[in-house]
Tab-separated table of C-alpha atoms in Angstrom:
chain	number	residue	atom	x	y	z
L	1	MET	CA	25.316	12.735	-87.997
L	2	THR	CA	22.390	10.352	-87.524
L	3	SER	CA	19.471	11.259	-89.762
L	4	VAL	CA	16.356	12.553	-88.032
L	5	THR	CA	12.835	11.560	-89.062
L	6	ARG	CA	10.938	14.752	-89.795
L	7	ILE	CA	7.534	15.254	-88.231
L	8	ASP	CA	4.349	15.773	-90.220
L	9	THR	CA	3.043	19.228	-91.095
L	10	VAL	CA	-0.285	21.048	-90.757
L	11	ARG	CA	-1.694	24.405	-91.780
L	12	LEU	CA	-1.867	26.982	-89.020
L	13	GLY	CA	-5.300	28.599	-88.941
L	14	GLY	CA	-6.718	26.880	-92.008
L	15	GLN	CA	-5.777	26.496	-95.650
L	16	ASP	CA	-4.549	30.085	-95.994
L	17	GLY	CA	-2.204	29.776	-93.021
L	18	PRO	CA	1.476	28.881	-93.012
L	19	GLU	CA	2.581	25.249	-93.067
L	20	VAL	CA	4.261	24.243	-89.806
L	21	GLY	CA	5.453	21.088	-88.115
L	22	VAL	CA	2.698	19.451	-86.094
L	23	GLN	CA	4.821	20.208	-83.015
L	24	GLY	CA	6.443	23.583	-82.392
L	25	PHE	CA	9.156	24.874	-80.067
L	26	GLY	CA	8.697	27.132	-77.042
L	27	ALA	CA	11.820	29.228	-76.539
L	28	MET	CA	10.929	30.858	-73.202
L	29	GLY	CA	13.163	28.724	-70.991
L	30	ILE	CA	16.293	29.624	-72.921
L	31	SER	CA	16.340	33.100	-71.406
L	32	GLU	CA	14.503	33.000	-68.091
L	33	PHE	CA	12.423	31.172	-65.507
L	34	TYR	CA	14.130	27.746	-65.532
L	35	GLY	CA	17.570	28.561	-64.165
L	36	ALA	CA	20.890	28.983	-65.962
L	37	THR	CA	21.189	28.136	-69.668
L	38	ASP	CA	24.076	26.735	-71.692
L	39	GLU	CA	23.708	28.979	-74.733
L	40	ALA	CA	25.743	26.733	-77.023
L	41	ALA	CA	23.520	23.776	-76.160
L	42	ALA	CA	20.429	25.924	-76.670
L	43	ARG	CA	21.593	26.958	-80.151
L	44	ASP	CA	22.271	23.327	-81.001
L	45	THR	CA	18.733	22.536	-79.857
L	46	LEU	CA	17.348	25.106	-82.293
L	47	ASP	CA	19.308	23.439	-85.095
L	48	ALA	CA	17.876	20.078	-84.028
L	49	ALA	CA	14.382	21.554	-84.214
L	50	LEU	CA	14.777	22.395	-87.890
L	51	GLU	CA	16.321	19.010	-88.617
L	52	ALA	CA	13.232	17.378	-87.111
L	53	GLY	CA	10.787	19.633	-88.942
L	54	VAL	CA	9.865	21.652	-85.841
L	55	THR	CA	9.419	24.969	-87.628
L	56	LEU	CA	7.056	27.023	-85.437
L	57	ILE	CA	9.382	28.904	-83.079
L	58	ASP	CA	7.585	30.720	-80.255
L	59	THR	CA	8.902	33.578	-78.140
L	60	ALA	CA	7.575	36.757	-76.468
L	61	ASP	CA	8.824	40.237	-75.722
L	62	THR	CA	8.509	39.595	-71.986
L	63	TYR	CA	10.869	36.580	-71.882
L	64	GLY	CA	14.052	37.909	-70.371
L	65	LEU	CA	12.718	41.446	-70.963
L	66	GLY	CA	13.505	41.089	-74.664
L	67	ALA	CA	16.584	38.890	-74.284
L	68	ASN	CA	14.814	35.847	-75.736
L	69	GLU	CA	13.973	37.667	-78.952
L	70	GLU	CA	17.554	38.932	-79.192
L	71	PHE	CA	18.891	35.412	-78.652
L	72	LEU	CA	16.820	34.142	-81.576
L	73	ALA	CA	17.953	36.881	-83.969
L	74	PRO	CA	21.106	35.129	-85.312
L	75	PHE	CA	19.187	31.872	-85.776
L	76	LEU	CA	16.472	33.708	-87.684
L	77	ALA	CA	19.012	35.521	-89.834
L	78	ALA	CA	20.431	32.162	-90.914
L	79	HIS	CA	17.117	30.322	-91.335
L	80	ARG	CA	14.404	32.917	-91.923
L	81	ASP	CA	12.732	31.059	-94.805
L	82	GLU	CA	12.606	27.817	-92.800
L	83	VAL	CA	10.989	29.231	-89.676
L	84	VAL	CA	7.461	30.338	-88.849
L	85	LEU	CA	8.142	32.959	-86.190
L	86	ALA	CA	5.677	33.693	-83.402
L	87	THR	CA	6.078	36.322	-80.723
L	88	LYS	CA	3.765	37.989	-78.242
L	89	PHE	CA	3.033	41.336	-76.617
L	90	ALA	CA	0.910	42.610	-73.702
L	91	ILE	CA	2.767	41.609	-70.521
L	92	GLU	CA	4.444	44.788	-69.374
L	93	ARG	CA	7.548	44.464	-67.224
L	94	ARG	CA	10.121	46.951	-65.990
L	95	ALA	CA	13.845	46.465	-65.653
L	96	ASP	CA	13.879	48.715	-62.579
L	97	ASP	CA	11.066	46.771	-60.864
L	98	PRO	CA	11.349	42.995	-61.419
L	99	SER	CA	8.118	42.338	-59.511
L	100	HIS	CA	5.986	44.476	-61.802
L	101	ARG	CA	3.576	42.637	-64.101
L	102	GLY	CA	1.086	44.698	-66.028
L	103	VAL	CA	-1.126	43.989	-69.030
L	104	ARG	CA	-1.315	46.503	-71.894
L	105	ASN	CA	-3.610	46.086	-74.904
L	106	ASP	CA	-4.139	49.710	-75.914
L	107	PRO	CA	-3.366	50.546	-79.567
L	108	ALA	CA	-0.391	52.775	-78.775
L	109	TYR	CA	1.243	49.984	-76.789
L	110	VAL	CA	0.540	47.442	-79.547
L	111	ARG	CA	2.374	49.590	-82.074
L	112	SER	CA	5.297	50.299	-79.758
L	113	ALA	CA	5.612	46.624	-78.843
L	114	VAL	CA	5.710	45.354	-82.420
L	115	GLU	CA	8.373	47.856	-83.431
L	116	ASN	CA	10.547	46.800	-80.501
L	117	SER	CA	10.085	43.104	-81.297
L	118	LEU	CA	10.918	43.592	-84.972
L	119	ARG	CA	14.103	45.393	-83.964
L	120	ARG	CA	15.207	42.780	-81.438
L	121	LEU	CA	14.399	39.852	-83.737
L	122	GLY	CA	16.104	41.498	-86.710
L	123	VAL	CA	13.198	40.748	-89.062
L	124	GLU	CA	10.873	42.796	-91.244
L	125	THR	CA	7.770	40.703	-90.608
L	126	ILE	CA	6.495	38.565	-87.734
L	127	ASP	CA	4.627	35.521	-88.992
L	128	LEU	CA	2.283	35.132	-86.021
L	129	TYR	CA	1.717	37.947	-83.531
L	130	TYR	CA	-0.119	37.104	-80.308
L	131	MET	CA	-1.817	39.160	-77.673
L	132	HIS	CA	-0.159	37.429	-74.715
L	133	ARG	CA	-2.798	38.359	-72.131
L	134	ARG	CA	-6.050	40.251	-72.361
L	135	ASP	CA	-6.910	43.449	-70.536
L	136	PRO	CA	-10.722	43.243	-70.362
L	137	GLU	CA	-10.876	47.005	-69.906
L	138	VAL	CA	-9.732	47.540	-73.521
L	139	PRO	CA	-12.406	46.631	-76.109
L	140	PHE	CA	-11.344	43.991	-78.622
L	141	ALA	CA	-12.417	46.335	-81.409
L	142	GLU	CA	-9.546	48.592	-80.340
L	143	SER	CA	-6.793	46.110	-79.493
L	144	VAL	CA	-7.456	43.553	-82.232
L	145	GLY	CA	-8.146	46.425	-84.611
L	146	ALA	CA	-4.669	47.788	-83.877
L	147	MET	CA	-3.191	44.341	-84.489
L	148	ALA	CA	-5.077	44.134	-87.793
L	149	GLU	CA	-3.460	47.387	-88.883
L	150	LEU	CA	-0.073	45.701	-88.493
L	151	VAL	CA	-1.201	42.982	-90.914
L	152	ARG	CA	-2.255	45.579	-93.455
L	153	GLU	CA	1.121	47.295	-93.084
L	154	GLY	CA	3.018	44.036	-93.654
L	155	LYS	CA	4.632	43.991	-90.207
L	156	VAL	CA	2.645	40.924	-89.183
L	157	ARG	CA	1.203	38.084	-91.269
L	158	PHE	CA	-1.261	36.368	-88.910
L	159	LEU	CA	-2.834	37.147	-85.544
L	160	GLY	CA	-3.101	35.055	-82.401
L	161	LEU	CA	-4.501	35.314	-78.892
L	162	SER	CA	-3.339	33.701	-75.667
L	163	GLU	CA	-5.422	32.807	-72.611
L	164	VAL	CA	-8.823	33.978	-73.858
L	165	THR	CA	-12.236	32.408	-73.362
L	166	GLY	CA	-14.416	31.039	-76.126
L	167	PRO	CA	-16.688	34.116	-76.233
L	168	GLU	CA	-13.619	36.377	-76.307
L	169	LEU	CA	-12.135	34.375	-79.182
L	170	ARG	CA	-15.373	34.702	-81.144
L	171	GLU	CA	-15.517	38.437	-80.451
L	172	ALA	CA	-11.950	38.973	-81.620
L	173	HIS	CA	-12.390	36.779	-84.698
L	174	ALA	CA	-15.278	39.001	-85.776
L	175	VAL	CA	-12.883	41.972	-85.823
L	176	HIS	CA	-10.099	40.168	-87.737
L	177	PRO	CA	-9.447	36.469	-88.434
L	178	ILE	CA	-7.516	34.802	-85.628
L	179	ALA	CA	-5.146	32.051	-86.770
L	180	ALA	CA	-4.072	30.605	-83.420
L	181	LEU	CA	-5.118	30.374	-79.804
L	182	GLN	CA	-2.299	29.727	-77.335
L	183	SER	CA	-3.270	28.430	-73.910
L	184	GLU	CA	-1.949	26.001	-71.346
L	185	TRP	CA	-3.229	22.506	-72.197
L	186	SER	CA	-1.940	19.257	-70.801
L	187	LEU	CA	-2.942	16.179	-68.837
L	188	PHE	CA	-2.810	18.448	-65.771
L	189	SER	CA	-4.455	21.576	-67.252
L	190	ARG	CA	-7.707	21.345	-69.164
L	191	ASP	CA	-9.623	24.530	-68.324
L	192	VAL	CA	-9.123	25.651	-71.943
L	193	GLU	CA	-11.712	22.999	-72.855
L	194	ARG	CA	-14.486	24.846	-71.011
L	195	SER	CA	-15.271	27.139	-73.950
L	196	ALA	CA	-12.175	28.110	-75.939
L	197	VAL	CA	-11.510	24.758	-77.614
L	198	GLY	CA	-15.066	24.509	-78.934
L	199	ALA	CA	-14.913	28.042	-80.283
L	200	ALA	CA	-11.567	27.353	-81.943
L	201	ALA	CA	-12.984	24.241	-83.612
L	202	ASP	CA	-15.985	26.202	-84.902
L	203	LEU	CA	-13.845	29.049	-86.244
L	204	GLY	CA	-11.006	26.990	-87.733
L	205	VAL	CA	-8.497	28.410	-85.248
L	206	THR	CA	-5.429	26.303	-84.465
L	207	VAL	CA	-4.822	25.653	-80.771
L	208	VAL	CA	-1.189	25.983	-79.673
L	209	PRO	CA	-0.821	24.393	-76.226
L	210	TYR	CA	1.936	25.831	-74.072
L	211	SER	CA	3.379	23.853	-71.152
L	212	PRO	CA	2.085	20.562	-72.611
L	213	LEU	CA	4.465	18.758	-70.246
L	214	GLY	CA	3.113	20.483	-67.161
L	215	ARG	CA	6.286	22.596	-66.933
L	216	GLY	CA	8.284	19.385	-66.775
L	217	PHE	CA	6.351	17.789	-63.919
L	218	LEU	CA	4.687	15.286	-66.259
L	219	THR	CA	8.111	13.999	-67.304
L	220	GLY	CA	8.895	12.919	-63.749
L	221	ALA	CA	12.057	15.022	-63.833
L	222	PHE	CA	11.306	16.471	-60.403
L	223	ALA	CA	8.951	15.641	-57.556
L	224	ASP	CA	9.048	18.857	-55.499
L	225	ALA	CA	10.240	22.010	-57.256
L	226	ALA	CA	11.299	23.769	-54.057
L	227	LYS	CA	13.601	20.878	-53.149
L	228	ASP	CA	14.715	19.471	-56.498
L	229	LEU	CA	15.320	22.444	-58.809
L	230	GLN	CA	18.106	24.998	-59.019
L	231	GLY	CA	17.825	28.558	-57.768
L	232	GLY	CA	16.021	30.997	-60.011
L	233	ASP	CA	13.537	28.384	-61.228
L	234	PHE	CA	10.074	29.931	-61.041
L	235	ARG	CA	8.414	26.522	-60.618
L	236	ALA	CA	9.500	26.614	-56.976
L	237	HIS	CA	6.704	29.161	-56.502
L	238	GLN	CA	3.993	27.368	-58.494
L	239	PRO	CA	1.238	25.896	-56.306
L	240	ARG	CA	1.148	22.517	-58.069
L	241	PHE	CA	4.792	21.702	-57.739
L	242	THR	CA	5.628	22.105	-54.067
L	243	GLY	CA	4.682	20.650	-50.707
L	244	GLU	CA	1.572	18.519	-50.279
L	245	ASN	CA	0.262	19.457	-53.714
L	246	ALA	CA	3.409	18.119	-55.359
L	247	GLU	CA	3.183	14.897	-53.376
L	248	ARG	CA	-0.437	14.354	-54.397
L	249	ASN	CA	0.212	15.248	-58.017
L	250	ALA	CA	3.250	12.982	-58.315
L	251	ALA	CA	0.980	10.010	-57.618
L	252	LEU	CA	-1.087	10.957	-60.673
L	253	LEU	CA	1.849	10.054	-62.929
L	254	ASP	CA	1.460	6.318	-62.318
L	255	PRO	CA	-0.856	5.677	-65.301
L	256	VAL	CA	1.389	7.828	-67.498
L	257	ARG	CA	4.400	5.666	-66.591
L	258	LYS	CA	2.397	2.473	-67.136
L	259	ILE	CA	1.292	3.529	-70.621
L	260	ALA	CA	4.803	4.730	-71.448
L	261	ALA	CA	6.208	1.298	-70.591
L	262	ALA	CA	3.650	-0.364	-72.865
L	263	HIS	CA	4.769	1.825	-75.784
L	264	GLY	CA	8.486	1.658	-75.042
L	265	ALA	CA	8.281	5.428	-74.625
L	266	THR	CA	8.965	8.035	-71.951
L	267	PRO	CA	6.289	9.657	-69.773
L	268	ALA	CA	6.997	12.925	-71.600
L	269	GLN	CA	6.181	11.314	-74.921
L	270	ILE	CA	2.892	9.937	-73.600
L	271	ALA	CA	1.934	13.352	-72.224
L	272	LEU	CA	2.701	14.952	-75.587
L	273	ALA	CA	0.883	12.230	-77.524
L	274	TRP	CA	-2.184	12.887	-75.354
L	275	VAL	CA	-2.094	16.596	-76.228
L	276	GLN	CA	-1.509	15.826	-79.905
L	277	GLN	CA	-4.567	13.560	-79.991
L	278	ARG	CA	-6.777	16.375	-78.743
L	279	ALA	CA	-6.882	17.254	-82.462
L	280	SER	CA	-8.946	14.200	-83.352
L	281	VAL	CA	-10.935	14.305	-80.107
L	282	HIS	CA	-12.098	17.894	-80.646
L	283	GLY	CA	-11.924	18.189	-84.430
L	284	LEU	CA	-9.328	20.940	-84.781
L	285	THR	CA	-5.630	21.484	-85.478
L	286	VAL	CA	-3.319	21.280	-82.459
L	287	VAL	CA	0.363	22.315	-82.448
L	288	PRO	CA	1.890	22.010	-78.957
L	289	ILE	CA	5.063	23.962	-78.205
L	290	PRO	CA	7.131	22.080	-75.615
L	291	GLY	CA	10.302	23.858	-74.621
L	292	THR	CA	13.726	22.420	-73.925
L	293	ARG	CA	17.368	23.449	-73.988
L	294	LYS	CA	18.736	20.039	-74.972
L	295	ARG	CA	18.961	18.410	-78.401
L	296	SER	CA	18.175	14.970	-76.969
L	297	ARG	CA	14.941	16.213	-75.378
L	298	LEU	CA	13.925	18.027	-78.557
L	299	LEU	CA	14.259	14.831	-80.579
L	300	GLU	CA	12.460	12.846	-77.875
L	301	ASN	CA	9.589	15.340	-77.945
L	302	ALA	CA	9.359	15.268	-81.731
L	303	ALA	CA	9.216	11.465	-81.723
L	304	ALA	CA	6.064	11.667	-79.607
L	305	THR	CA	4.157	12.799	-82.707
L	306	ARG	CA	4.413	9.206	-83.977
L	307	ILE	CA	2.719	7.676	-80.914
L	308	THR	CA	-1.018	6.940	-81.022
L	309	LEU	CA	-2.758	6.148	-77.757
L	310	THR	CA	-5.564	3.603	-77.751
L	311	ASP	CA	-9.091	4.435	-76.658
L	312	ALA	CA	-8.493	2.433	-73.496
L	313	GLU	CA	-5.316	4.402	-72.736
L	314	LEU	CA	-7.072	7.710	-73.334
L	315	ALA	CA	-9.841	6.595	-70.989
L	316	GLU	CA	-7.277	5.725	-68.316
L	317	LEU	CA	-5.780	9.208	-68.561
L	318	GLU	CA	-9.108	11.035	-68.696
L	319	PRO	CA	-9.562	11.544	-64.905
L	320	VAL	CA	-6.060	12.907	-64.258
L	321	ALA	CA	-6.707	16.636	-64.663
L	322	GLY	CA	-9.695	16.555	-62.337
L	323	LEU	CA	-7.516	15.170	-59.545
L	324	VAL	CA	-4.713	17.751	-59.760
L	325	ALA	CA	-4.078	19.723	-56.567
L	326	GLY	CA	-3.290	23.435	-56.838
L	327	ASP	CA	-3.791	26.165	-59.441
L	328	ARG	CA	-1.676	26.707	-62.543
L	329	TYR	CA	-0.342	30.030	-61.204
L	330	PRO	CA	-0.230	31.705	-57.793
L	331	ASP	CA	-2.329	34.499	-59.354
L	332	MET	CA	-4.937	33.101	-61.743
L	333	SER	CA	-6.303	36.566	-62.606
L	334	PHE	CA	-3.877	36.617	-65.577
L	335	THR	CA	-5.584	33.593	-67.144
L	336	ALA	CA	-8.732	33.001	-69.151
L	337	ALA	CA	-10.003	30.701	-66.389
L	338	SER	CA	-10.589	33.748	-64.185
L	339	ARG	CA	-13.039	35.112	-66.765
L	340	GLU	CA	-14.982	31.938	-67.525
L	341	VAL	CA	-18.659	32.257	-66.591
């Protein structure tokens, strides 16, 4: 087997946090949302992640209604000491009503959710436990307080939040230290910079960008999700990836392709390098979690950590997000952007 160059490491959430590869792995697509999965290939991709030093493995109880956590269980059993395991709670779904999406942050739900995740994952402790979405009706003192109890009980090591604003991050951090903030952040999605990134930098919170490849659109793998992707792929219903929006947004990839050619790289690698360099731009730790189900893509993604874009290249990419047509989701009420003042 060809040897793989391992990526660098950073501390998640400061010097007391766990050491992780500077790029993590998002497991969501293995179980849902992106069409059918070859499970053998997906397991080989997880092995490739460890070979490359990609040690932060990210899942959630909502992915596949628990199936994603169950899929990871054998991998974790074999490699528990090598993996920093992150999972999330708060998005409530029902097997008998696939359209239902609720958000639960109340303490009773927090405790029920963690017990179910521990069981499905087959572990005694979750390294990083995120609140996946915030219910503003539940005070942070209650929801984050309940999460803090899990730390004291040894069921969770570190706490994270997903899709919160800067003021919300500061409020939660005052209740219990927050190690990581997970939000969408890419060349196409920069609303996290409005307030959350600055707060994370001030507090020493690591930012964990999800969908750093714009759900694959930034790779150039498809031009119109409704026409180009297989059935069951949720991107066919995302405003940015279909119809006139997709046509307009595809044109925004031209500078990405140009810079990729100059580096002998792929557009995906340039998009990831841009996200990675947000660390130096904003003065904080950044660990993006691109997802894939193929070993070759995993290794390609990891290699992006060794690309440094010039100031001129960064300047050329700077306007892209402001030109993107369409929202990140059909319903933006589930995101922090809906609560920004």
